[in-house]
CSV table of C-alpha atoms in Angstrom, one decimal:
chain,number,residue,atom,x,y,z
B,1,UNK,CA,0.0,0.0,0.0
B,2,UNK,CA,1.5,3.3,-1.2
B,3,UNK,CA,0.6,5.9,1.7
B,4,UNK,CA,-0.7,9.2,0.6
B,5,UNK,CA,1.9,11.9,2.3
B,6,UNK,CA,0.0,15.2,0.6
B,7,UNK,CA,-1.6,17.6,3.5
B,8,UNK,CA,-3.8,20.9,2.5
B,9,UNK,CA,-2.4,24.1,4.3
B,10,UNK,CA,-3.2,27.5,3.3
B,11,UNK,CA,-5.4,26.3,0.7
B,12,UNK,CA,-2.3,24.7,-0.8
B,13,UNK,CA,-1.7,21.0,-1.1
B,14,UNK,CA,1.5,20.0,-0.1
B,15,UNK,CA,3.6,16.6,-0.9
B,16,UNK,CA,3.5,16.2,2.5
B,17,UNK,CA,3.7,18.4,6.2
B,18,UNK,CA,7.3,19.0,6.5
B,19,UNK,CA,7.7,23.0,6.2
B,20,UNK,CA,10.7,24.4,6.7
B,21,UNK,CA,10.3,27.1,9.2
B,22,UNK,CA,11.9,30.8,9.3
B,23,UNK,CA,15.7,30.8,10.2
B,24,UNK,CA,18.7,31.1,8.5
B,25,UNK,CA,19.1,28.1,6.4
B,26,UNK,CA,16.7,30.2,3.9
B,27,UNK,CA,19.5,32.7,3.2
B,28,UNK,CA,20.6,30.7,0.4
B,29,UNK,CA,18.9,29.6,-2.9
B,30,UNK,CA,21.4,26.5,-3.3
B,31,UNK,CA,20.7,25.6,0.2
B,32,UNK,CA,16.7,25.6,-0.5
B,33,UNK,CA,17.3,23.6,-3.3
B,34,UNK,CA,19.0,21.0,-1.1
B,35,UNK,CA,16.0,21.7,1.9
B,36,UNK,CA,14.0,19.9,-1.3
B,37,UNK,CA,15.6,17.3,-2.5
B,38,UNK,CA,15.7,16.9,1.3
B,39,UNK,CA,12.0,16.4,1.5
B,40,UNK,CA,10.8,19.6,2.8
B,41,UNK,CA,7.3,20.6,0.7
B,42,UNK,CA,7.4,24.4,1.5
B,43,UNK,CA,10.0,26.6,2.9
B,44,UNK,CA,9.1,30.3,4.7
B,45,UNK,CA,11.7,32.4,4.4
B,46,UNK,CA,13.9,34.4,6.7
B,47,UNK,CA,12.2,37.1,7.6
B,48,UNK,CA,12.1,40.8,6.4
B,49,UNK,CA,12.6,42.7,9.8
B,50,UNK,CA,11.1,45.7,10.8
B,51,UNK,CA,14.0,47.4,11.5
B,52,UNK,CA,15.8,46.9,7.7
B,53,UNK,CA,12.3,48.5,6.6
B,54,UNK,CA,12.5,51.5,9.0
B,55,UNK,CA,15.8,53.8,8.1
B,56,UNK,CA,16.4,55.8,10.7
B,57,UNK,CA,19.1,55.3,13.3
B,58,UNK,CA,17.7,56.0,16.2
B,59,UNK,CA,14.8,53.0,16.0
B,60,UNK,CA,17.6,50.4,14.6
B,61,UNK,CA,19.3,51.3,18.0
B,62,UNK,CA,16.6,50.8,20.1
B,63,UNK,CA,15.5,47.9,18.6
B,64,UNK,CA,19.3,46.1,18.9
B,65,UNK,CA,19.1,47.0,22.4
B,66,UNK,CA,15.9,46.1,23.8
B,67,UNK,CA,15.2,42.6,22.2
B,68,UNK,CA,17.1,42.4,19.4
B,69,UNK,CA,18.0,38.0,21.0
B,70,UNK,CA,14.1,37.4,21.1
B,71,UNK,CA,13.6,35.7,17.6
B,72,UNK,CA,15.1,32.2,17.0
B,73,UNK,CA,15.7,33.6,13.6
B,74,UNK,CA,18.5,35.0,15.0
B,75,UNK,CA,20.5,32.0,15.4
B,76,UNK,CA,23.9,32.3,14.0
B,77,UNK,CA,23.4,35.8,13.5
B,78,UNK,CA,20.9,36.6,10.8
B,79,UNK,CA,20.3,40.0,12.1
B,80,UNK,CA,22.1,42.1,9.9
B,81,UNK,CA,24.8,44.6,11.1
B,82,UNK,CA,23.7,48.2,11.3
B,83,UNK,CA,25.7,49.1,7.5
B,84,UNK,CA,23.2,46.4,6.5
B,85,UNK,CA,20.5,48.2,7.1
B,86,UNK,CA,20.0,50.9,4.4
B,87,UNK,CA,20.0,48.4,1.9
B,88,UNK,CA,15.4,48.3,2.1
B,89,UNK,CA,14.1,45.2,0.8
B,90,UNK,CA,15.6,44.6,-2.7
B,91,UNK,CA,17.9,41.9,-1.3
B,92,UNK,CA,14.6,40.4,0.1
B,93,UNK,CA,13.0,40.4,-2.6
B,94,UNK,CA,16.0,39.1,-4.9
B,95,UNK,CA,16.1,35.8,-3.0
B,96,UNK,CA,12.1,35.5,-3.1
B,97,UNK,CA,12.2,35.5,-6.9
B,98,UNK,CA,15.4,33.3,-7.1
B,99,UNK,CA,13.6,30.9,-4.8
B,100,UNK,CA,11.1,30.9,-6.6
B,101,UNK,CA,12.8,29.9,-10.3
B,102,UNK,CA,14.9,27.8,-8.3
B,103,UNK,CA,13.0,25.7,-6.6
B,104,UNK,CA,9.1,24.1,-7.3
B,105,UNK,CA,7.9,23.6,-3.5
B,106,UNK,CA,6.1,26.8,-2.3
B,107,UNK,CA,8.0,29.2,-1.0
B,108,UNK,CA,6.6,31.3,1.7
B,109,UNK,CA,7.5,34.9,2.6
B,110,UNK,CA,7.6,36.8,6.0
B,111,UNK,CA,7.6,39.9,7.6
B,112,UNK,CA,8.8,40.5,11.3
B,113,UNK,CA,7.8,43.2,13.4
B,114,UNK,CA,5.3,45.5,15.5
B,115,UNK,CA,3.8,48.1,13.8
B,116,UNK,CA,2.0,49.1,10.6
B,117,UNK,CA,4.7,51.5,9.6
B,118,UNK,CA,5.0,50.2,5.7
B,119,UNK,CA,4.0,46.5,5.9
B,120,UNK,CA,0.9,46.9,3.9
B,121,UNK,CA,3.4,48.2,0.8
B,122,UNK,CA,6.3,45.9,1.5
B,123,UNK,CA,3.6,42.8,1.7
B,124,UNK,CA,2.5,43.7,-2.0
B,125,UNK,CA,6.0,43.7,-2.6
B,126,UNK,CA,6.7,40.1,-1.6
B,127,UNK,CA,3.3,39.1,-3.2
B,128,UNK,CA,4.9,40.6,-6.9
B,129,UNK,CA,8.5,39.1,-6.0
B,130,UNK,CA,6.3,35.9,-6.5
B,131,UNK,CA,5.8,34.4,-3.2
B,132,UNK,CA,3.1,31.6,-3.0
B,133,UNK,CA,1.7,32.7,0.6
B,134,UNK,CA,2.8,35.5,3.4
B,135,UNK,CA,3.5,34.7,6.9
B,136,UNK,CA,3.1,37.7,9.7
B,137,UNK,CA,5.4,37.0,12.2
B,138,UNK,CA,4.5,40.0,15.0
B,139,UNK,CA,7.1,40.1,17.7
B,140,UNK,CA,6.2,42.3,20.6
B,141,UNK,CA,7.2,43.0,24.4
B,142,UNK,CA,4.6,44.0,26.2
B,143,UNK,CA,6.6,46.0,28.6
B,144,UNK,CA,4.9,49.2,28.8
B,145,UNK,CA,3.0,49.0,32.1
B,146,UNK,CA,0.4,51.1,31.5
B,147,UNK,CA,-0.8,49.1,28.4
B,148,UNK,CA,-3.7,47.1,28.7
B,149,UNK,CA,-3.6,42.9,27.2
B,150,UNK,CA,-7.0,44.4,25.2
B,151,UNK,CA,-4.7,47.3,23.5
B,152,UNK,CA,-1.9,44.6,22.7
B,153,UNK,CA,-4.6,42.7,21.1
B,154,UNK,CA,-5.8,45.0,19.0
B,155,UNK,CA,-2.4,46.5,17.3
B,156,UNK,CA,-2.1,42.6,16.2
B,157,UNK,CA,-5.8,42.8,14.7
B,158,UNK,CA,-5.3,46.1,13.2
B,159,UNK,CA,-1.9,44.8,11.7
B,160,UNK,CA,-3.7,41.7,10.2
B,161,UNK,CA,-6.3,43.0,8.6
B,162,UNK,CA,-4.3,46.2,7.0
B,163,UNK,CA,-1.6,43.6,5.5
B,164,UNK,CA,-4.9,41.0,4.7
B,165,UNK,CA,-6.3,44.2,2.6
B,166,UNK,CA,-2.9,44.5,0.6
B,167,UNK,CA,-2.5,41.5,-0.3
B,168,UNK,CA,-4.3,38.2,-2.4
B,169,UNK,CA,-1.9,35.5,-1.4
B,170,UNK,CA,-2.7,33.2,1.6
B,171,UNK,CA,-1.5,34.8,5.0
B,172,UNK,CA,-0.5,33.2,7.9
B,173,UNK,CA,0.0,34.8,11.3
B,174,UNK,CA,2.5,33.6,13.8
B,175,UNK,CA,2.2,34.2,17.3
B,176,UNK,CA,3.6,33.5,20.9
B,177,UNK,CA,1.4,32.0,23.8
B,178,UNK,CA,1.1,35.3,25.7
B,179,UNK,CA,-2.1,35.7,25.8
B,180,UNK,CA,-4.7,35.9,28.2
B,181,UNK,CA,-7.0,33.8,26.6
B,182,UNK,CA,-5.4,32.3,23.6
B,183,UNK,CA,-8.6,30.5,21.4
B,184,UNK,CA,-10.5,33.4,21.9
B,185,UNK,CA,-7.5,35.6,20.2
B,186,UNK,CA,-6.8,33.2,17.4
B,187,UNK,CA,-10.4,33.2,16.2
B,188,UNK,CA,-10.3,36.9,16.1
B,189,UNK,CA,-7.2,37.2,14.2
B,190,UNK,CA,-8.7,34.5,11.6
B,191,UNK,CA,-11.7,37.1,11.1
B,192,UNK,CA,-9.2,40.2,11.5
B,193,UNK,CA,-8.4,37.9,7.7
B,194,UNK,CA,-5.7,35.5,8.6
B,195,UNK,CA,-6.6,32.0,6.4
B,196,UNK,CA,-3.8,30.3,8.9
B,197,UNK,CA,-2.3,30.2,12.3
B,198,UNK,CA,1.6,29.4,13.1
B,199,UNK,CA,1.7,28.0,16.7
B,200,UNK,CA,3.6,28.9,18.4
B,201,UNK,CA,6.8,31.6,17.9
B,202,UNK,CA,9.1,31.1,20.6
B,203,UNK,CA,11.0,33.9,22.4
B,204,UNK,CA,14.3,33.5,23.3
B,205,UNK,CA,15.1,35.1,26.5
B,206,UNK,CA,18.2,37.1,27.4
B,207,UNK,CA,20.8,36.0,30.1
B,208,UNK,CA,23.1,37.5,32.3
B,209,UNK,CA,26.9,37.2,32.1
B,210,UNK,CA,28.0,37.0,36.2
B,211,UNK,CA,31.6,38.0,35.0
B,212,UNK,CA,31.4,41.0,32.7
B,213,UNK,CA,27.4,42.1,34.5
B,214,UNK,CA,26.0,42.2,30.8
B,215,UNK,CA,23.1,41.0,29.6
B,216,UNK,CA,23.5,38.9,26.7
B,217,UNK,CA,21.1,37.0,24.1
B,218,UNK,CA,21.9,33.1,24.4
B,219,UNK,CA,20.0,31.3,21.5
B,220,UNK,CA,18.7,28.1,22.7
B,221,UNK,CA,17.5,25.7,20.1
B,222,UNK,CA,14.5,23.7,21.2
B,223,UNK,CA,13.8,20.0,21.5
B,224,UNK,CA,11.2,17.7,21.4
B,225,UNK,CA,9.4,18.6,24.9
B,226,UNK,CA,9.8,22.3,23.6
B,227,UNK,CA,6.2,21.2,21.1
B,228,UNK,CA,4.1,20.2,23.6
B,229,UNK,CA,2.3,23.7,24.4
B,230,UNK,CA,1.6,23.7,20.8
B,231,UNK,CA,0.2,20.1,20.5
B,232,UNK,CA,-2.1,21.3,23.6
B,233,UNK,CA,-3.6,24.1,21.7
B,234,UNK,CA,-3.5,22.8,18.2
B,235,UNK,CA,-6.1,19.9,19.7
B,236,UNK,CA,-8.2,23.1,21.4
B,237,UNK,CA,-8.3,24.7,18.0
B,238,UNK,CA,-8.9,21.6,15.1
B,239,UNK,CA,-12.3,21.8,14.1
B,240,UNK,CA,-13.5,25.2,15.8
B,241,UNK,CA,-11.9,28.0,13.9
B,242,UNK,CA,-11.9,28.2,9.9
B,243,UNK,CA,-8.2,28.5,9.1
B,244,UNK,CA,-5.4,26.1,8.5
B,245,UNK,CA,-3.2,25.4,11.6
B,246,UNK,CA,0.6,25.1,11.4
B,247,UNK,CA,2.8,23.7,14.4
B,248,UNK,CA,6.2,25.2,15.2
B,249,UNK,CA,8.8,24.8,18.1
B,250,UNK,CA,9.8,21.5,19.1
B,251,UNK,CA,9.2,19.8,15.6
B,252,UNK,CA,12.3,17.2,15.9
B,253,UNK,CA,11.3,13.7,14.9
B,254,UNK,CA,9.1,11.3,13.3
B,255,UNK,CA,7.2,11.0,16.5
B,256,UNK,CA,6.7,15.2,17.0
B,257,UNK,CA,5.5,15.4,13.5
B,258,UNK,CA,2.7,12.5,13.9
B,259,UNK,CA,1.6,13.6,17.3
B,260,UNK,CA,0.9,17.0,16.0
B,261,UNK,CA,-0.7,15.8,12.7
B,262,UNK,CA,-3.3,13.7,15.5
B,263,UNK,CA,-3.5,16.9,17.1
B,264,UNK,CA,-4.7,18.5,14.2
B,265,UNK,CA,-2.0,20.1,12.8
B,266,UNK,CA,-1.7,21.1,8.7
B,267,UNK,CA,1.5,21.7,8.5
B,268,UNK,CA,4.7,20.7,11.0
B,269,UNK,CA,7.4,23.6,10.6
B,270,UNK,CA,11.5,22.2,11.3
B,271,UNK,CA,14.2,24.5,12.0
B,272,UNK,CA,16.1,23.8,15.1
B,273,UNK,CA,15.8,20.3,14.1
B,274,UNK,CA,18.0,21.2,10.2
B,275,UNK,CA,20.2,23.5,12.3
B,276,UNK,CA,21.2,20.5,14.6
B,277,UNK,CA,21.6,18.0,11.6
B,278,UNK,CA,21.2,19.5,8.3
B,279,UNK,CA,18.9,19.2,5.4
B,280,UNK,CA,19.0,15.4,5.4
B,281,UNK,CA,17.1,15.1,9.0
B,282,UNK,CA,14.0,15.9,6.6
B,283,UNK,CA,14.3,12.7,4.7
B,284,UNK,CA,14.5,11.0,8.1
B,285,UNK,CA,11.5,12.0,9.7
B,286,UNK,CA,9.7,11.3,6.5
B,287,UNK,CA,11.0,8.0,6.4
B,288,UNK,CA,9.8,7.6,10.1
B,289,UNK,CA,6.2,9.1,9.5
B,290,UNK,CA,5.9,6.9,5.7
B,291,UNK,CA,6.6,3.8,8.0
B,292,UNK,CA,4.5,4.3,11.0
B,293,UNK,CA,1.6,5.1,9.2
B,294,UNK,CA,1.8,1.9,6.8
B,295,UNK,CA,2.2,-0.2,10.2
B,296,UNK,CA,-0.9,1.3,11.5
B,297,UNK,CA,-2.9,1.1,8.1
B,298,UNK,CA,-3.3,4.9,7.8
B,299,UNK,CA,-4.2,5.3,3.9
B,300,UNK,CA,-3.3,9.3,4.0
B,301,UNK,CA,-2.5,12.0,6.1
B,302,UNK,CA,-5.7,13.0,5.9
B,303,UNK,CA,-7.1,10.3,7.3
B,304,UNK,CA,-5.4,10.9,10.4
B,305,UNK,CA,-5.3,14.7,10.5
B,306,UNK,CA,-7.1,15.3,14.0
B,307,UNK,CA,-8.3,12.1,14.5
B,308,UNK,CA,-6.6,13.0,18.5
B,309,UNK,CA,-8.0,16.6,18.8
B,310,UNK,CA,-10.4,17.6,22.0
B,311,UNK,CA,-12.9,17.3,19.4
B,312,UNK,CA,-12.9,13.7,18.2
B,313,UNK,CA,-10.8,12.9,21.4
B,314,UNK,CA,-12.3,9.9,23.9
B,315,UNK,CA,-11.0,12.3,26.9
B,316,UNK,CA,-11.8,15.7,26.2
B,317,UNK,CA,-10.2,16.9,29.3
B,318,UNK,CA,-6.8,16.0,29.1
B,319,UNK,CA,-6.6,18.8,26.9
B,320,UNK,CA,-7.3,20.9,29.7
B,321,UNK,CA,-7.1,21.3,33.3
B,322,UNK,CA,-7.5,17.5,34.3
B,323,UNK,CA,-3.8,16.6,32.5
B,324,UNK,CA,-2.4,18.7,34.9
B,325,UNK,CA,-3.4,17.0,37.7
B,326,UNK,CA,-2.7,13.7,36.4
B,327,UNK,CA,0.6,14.4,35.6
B,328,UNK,CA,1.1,15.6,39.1
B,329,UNK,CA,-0.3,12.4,41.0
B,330,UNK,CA,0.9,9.8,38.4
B,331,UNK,CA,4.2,11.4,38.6
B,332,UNK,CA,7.1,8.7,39.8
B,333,UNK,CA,10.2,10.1,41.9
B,334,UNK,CA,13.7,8.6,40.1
B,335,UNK,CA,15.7,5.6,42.3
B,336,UNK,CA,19.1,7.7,43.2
């Protein structure tokens, strides 16, 4: 039996759920042609930051210094030095339509930032470079005290639907788990216009050095554990909000991928995963997936998309606040 590997996200049909994810493996056009050949059906690209739209010196600056470590992008330093940033989007652009001629996966844009400033114009701009679909990635601290969670909600809406007016392309928004009430957010930025939802962005935090007293960005690549926030709300989602759902963070294995496809996940995003083991970890978890499906007569990825969500799940409320006590009292101290 030849299993069917294809999975619709974004109104796209894929070959199968392996996307790779924003980071800095997507520099390169020869190294998305290998991310292919690899296995990978879509690839986002690195994002288009805020702060290379924005010119002035004084809001690169502040930017660097409060934050600058928060995005995983930024692993092995893909935010560009301050010369770099005068250059505006044309080197953006450039590798959007090279990607494009290059390679015949879809390849996914993305933007990076806060606020409206020029998004609306530079989303167009990505959308004529050729890009198959737009993902939002909207990074934002809210530190300022006297800011309500309600305000904070709203710049996100007000971002989504001004970029969902510019544009005809599919767009995804990627978000972090910050939020008061999560579901209720997501299905207000799907009718704010976003047609998918990357779960979950993941913040890196800074870190203190106790020699020099700096504070310093320490990039942590996640592992396998890191997904299972995202399976938890993934399984909440599936089934009660129209929009395609696309996991991220923790996305390591054969297993990860399958657990969040139960879940109810579209799409299964890789990136700390390729930056541990290069392109050819892709071809590994598809082998996994490919072989554990066949040995548990799954016909298509279809058939099992969900098939684990709260919705269609025997135990609804282990999804909820029930796991949380179960975990606690089955929990089993270690022999030392």
């Amino acid at each position: 039996m030849t299993v069917n590997l294809e999975s619709r996200y974004l109104g796209m049909t894929l070959r199968n759920p392996l996307v790779v994810s924003a980071n800095p493996l997507g520099r390169e056009v020869a190294m998305i042609e290998r991310l292919e050949a690899s296995g990978a059906s879509a690839v986002v690209l690195p994002s288009l930051f805020e702060e290379q739209i924005e010119h002035e010196a004084y809001e690169v600056h502040q930017v660097l210094e409060y934050g600058a470590e928060s995005s995983a992008e930024h692993a092995g330093g893909f935010l560009p030095e301050m010369q770099d940033y005068n250059t505006g989007p044309e080197r953006y652009l450039e590798l959007v339509r090279n990607a494009k001629e290059a390679v015949s996966i879809p390849v996914i844009g993305s933007l990076n930032g806060a606020s409206p400033g020029g998004w609306t114009e530079y989303a167009r701009m990505i959308e004529d470079a050729g890009a198959d679909a737009l993902e939002l990635n909207i990074y934002f601290v809210a530190a300022n005290l006297d800011e309500t969670g309600a305000a904070v909600e709203a710049r996100y809406l007000r971002l989504v639907q001004q970029v969902r007016t510019a544009i005809r392309i599919p767009l995804a928004v990627k978000i972090g788990p910050y939020f008061s009430s999560i579901g209720h957010f997501c299905r207000l930025l799907v009718e704010a216009g976003a047609d998918g939802l990357v779960l979950f962005n993941r913040f890196n935090q800074p870190d203190i050095d106790l020699e020099t007293l700096e504070v310093l960005p320490r990039v942590r690549l996640t592992t396998s554990d890191s997904g299972r926030l995202t399976l938890r709300w993934i399984a909440i989602l599936r089934g009660r909000i129209e929009a395609s759902l696309a996991a991220t963070t923790g996305v390591h294995t054969a297993d990860d991928v399958l657990k969040l496809i139960l879940s109810g996940a579209d799409a299964t995003m890789m990136a700390s995963a390729l930056l541990k083991h290069g392109p050819v970890r892709l071809a590994t978890v598809l082998d996994g997936v490919r072989a554990w499906l066949e040995e548990h007569d799954y016909e298509s990825i279809e058939q099992m998309k969900g098939s684990l969500s709260q919705q269609y799940s025997p135990d609804p409320a282990a999804f909820e606040r029930a796991n949380y006590m179960d975990a606690l009292v089955s929990y089993t101290m270690p022999r030392v």
